[in-house]
Each structure stands twice: as structure tokens, then as C-alpha cells.
Amino acid sequence: MSDHHDDQSPAPAETAPTETPIQRALREKQEAIAARAKPPRGGRFQREQAARVKSGAVRPWSTK
């Protein structure tokens, strides 16, 4: 019998870090995007957005 124990896993500090620098940057970026002011939803604002001129309507000669 040996004193070496194969069933023990290495300490968490010896394994890969829980969050890589790239993952941290992505998380921070997503948090910054989520923290931005969002446009109002529903009601008059949405009706005004829907009533805007379509992008191709300013050039009627380009439609078939």
C-alpha cells in the first residue's frame, strides 16, 4: 500500500482561474450595455416609431 492518494483532487487555486480576463471583460461590457438608458417601450412612442417613413419611400423612382 502506498501513501499516495489518487482520489484527491488538486486545490482550486492550482486549477484554472474561475474567470479569465477575456470572460471578465465580456461580463463587464455586457453589464455596461445593460446599464445604458433604454428607449421607452409601448404607447405613443412606439406608434410614432411605426409611423415613420420607410427607408425606400424617399426614392419612389427606385421601386418597380
mmCIF file of C-alpha atoms in Angstrom:
data_model
loop_
_atom_site.group_PDB
_atom_site.id
_atom_site.type_symbol
_atom_site.label_atom_id
_atom_site.label_comp_id
_atom_site.label_asym_id
_atom_site.label_seq_id
_atom_site.Cartn_x
_atom_site.Cartn_y
_atom_site.Cartn_z
ATOM 1 C CA MET A 1 0.000 0.000 0.000
ATOM 2 C CA SER A 2 1.198 3.461 -0.798
ATOM 3 C CA ASP A 3 0.646 6.767 0.941
ATOM 4 C CA HIS A 4 -0.164 8.476 -2.367
ATOM 5 C CA HIS A 5 -3.883 9.233 -2.731
ATOM 6 C CA ASP A 6 -5.119 9.348 -6.325
ATOM 7 C CA ASP A 7 -8.696 10.133 -5.388
ATOM 8 C CA GLN A 8 -7.898 13.609 -4.052
ATOM 9 C CA SER A 9 -8.419 16.452 -6.476
ATOM 10 C CA PRO A 10 -5.968 19.369 -6.561
ATOM 11 C CA ALA A 11 -6.768 22.519 -4.652
ATOM 12 C CA PRO A 12 -8.978 25.010 -6.557
ATOM 13 C CA ALA A 13 -6.173 27.591 -6.526
ATOM 14 C CA GLU A 14 -3.957 25.226 -8.530
ATOM 15 C CA THR A 15 -6.539 24.748 -11.299
ATOM 16 C CA ALA A 16 -7.522 27.325 -13.909
ATOM 17 C CA PRO A 17 -8.997 30.567 -12.559
ATOM 18 C CA THR A 18 -12.769 30.732 -12.421
ATOM 19 C CA GLU A 19 -12.912 33.738 -14.758
ATOM 20 C CA THR A 20 -10.364 34.520 -17.445
ATOM 21 C CA PRO A 21 -9.510 38.138 -18.290
ATOM 22 C CA ILE A 22 -11.451 37.808 -21.550
ATOM 23 C CA GLN A 23 -14.504 36.470 -19.731
ATOM 24 C CA ARG A 24 -14.232 39.293 -17.193
ATOM 25 C CA ALA A 25 -14.037 41.907 -19.960
ATOM 26 C CA LEU A 26 -17.056 40.402 -21.709
ATOM 27 C CA ARG A 27 -19.050 40.353 -18.460
ATOM 28 C CA GLU A 28 -18.154 43.980 -17.721
ATOM 29 C CA LYS A 29 -19.073 45.002 -21.274
ATOM 30 C CA GLN A 30 -22.458 43.272 -21.028
ATOM 31 C CA GLU A 31 -23.110 44.929 -17.659
ATOM 32 C CA ALA A 32 -22.279 48.338 -19.158
ATOM 33 C CA ILE A 33 -24.638 47.718 -22.084
ATOM 34 C CA ALA A 34 -27.386 46.599 -19.712
ATOM 35 C CA ALA A 35 -26.889 49.741 -17.582
ATOM 36 C CA ARG A 36 -27.444 52.123 -20.510
ATOM 37 C CA ALA A 37 -30.653 54.113 -20.717
ATOM 38 C CA LYS A 38 -33.173 52.287 -22.846
ATOM 39 C CA PRO A 39 -35.769 53.935 -25.090
ATOM 40 C CA PRO A 40 -39.315 53.935 -23.778
ATOM 41 C CA ARG A 41 -41.437 50.975 -24.797
ATOM 42 C CA GLY A 42 -45.061 50.940 -25.830
ATOM 43 C CA GLY A 43 -47.618 53.708 -26.016
ATOM 44 C CA ARG A 44 -47.263 56.807 -28.154
ATOM 45 C CA PHE A 45 -43.526 56.410 -28.710
ATOM 46 C CA GLN A 46 -43.949 53.024 -30.376
ATOM 47 C CA ARG A 47 -46.771 54.327 -32.594
ATOM 48 C CA GLU A 48 -44.555 57.240 -33.683
ATOM 49 C CA GLN A 49 -41.720 54.869 -34.498
ATOM 50 C CA ALA A 50 -44.049 52.693 -36.595
ATOM 51 C CA ALA A 51 -45.446 55.737 -38.422
ATOM 52 C CA ARG A 52 -42.044 56.891 -39.694
ATOM 53 C CA VAL A 53 -41.321 56.907 -43.394
ATOM 54 C CA LYS A 54 -39.883 53.620 -44.630
ATOM 55 C CA SER A 55 -36.293 53.767 -45.868
ATOM 56 C CA GLY A 56 -37.171 53.201 -49.541
ATOM 57 C CA ALA A 57 -40.086 55.647 -49.596
ATOM 58 C CA VAL A 58 -37.837 58.674 -50.118
ATOM 59 C CA ARG A 59 -36.855 57.340 -53.576
ATOM 60 C CA PRO A 60 -40.085 56.277 -55.272
ATOM 61 C CA TRP A 61 -38.334 56.058 -58.655
ATOM 62 C CA SER A 62 -36.182 53.173 -57.408
ATOM 63 C CA THR A 63 -39.163 50.859 -56.811
ATOM 64 C CA LYS A 64 -40.591 48.670 -59.535
#
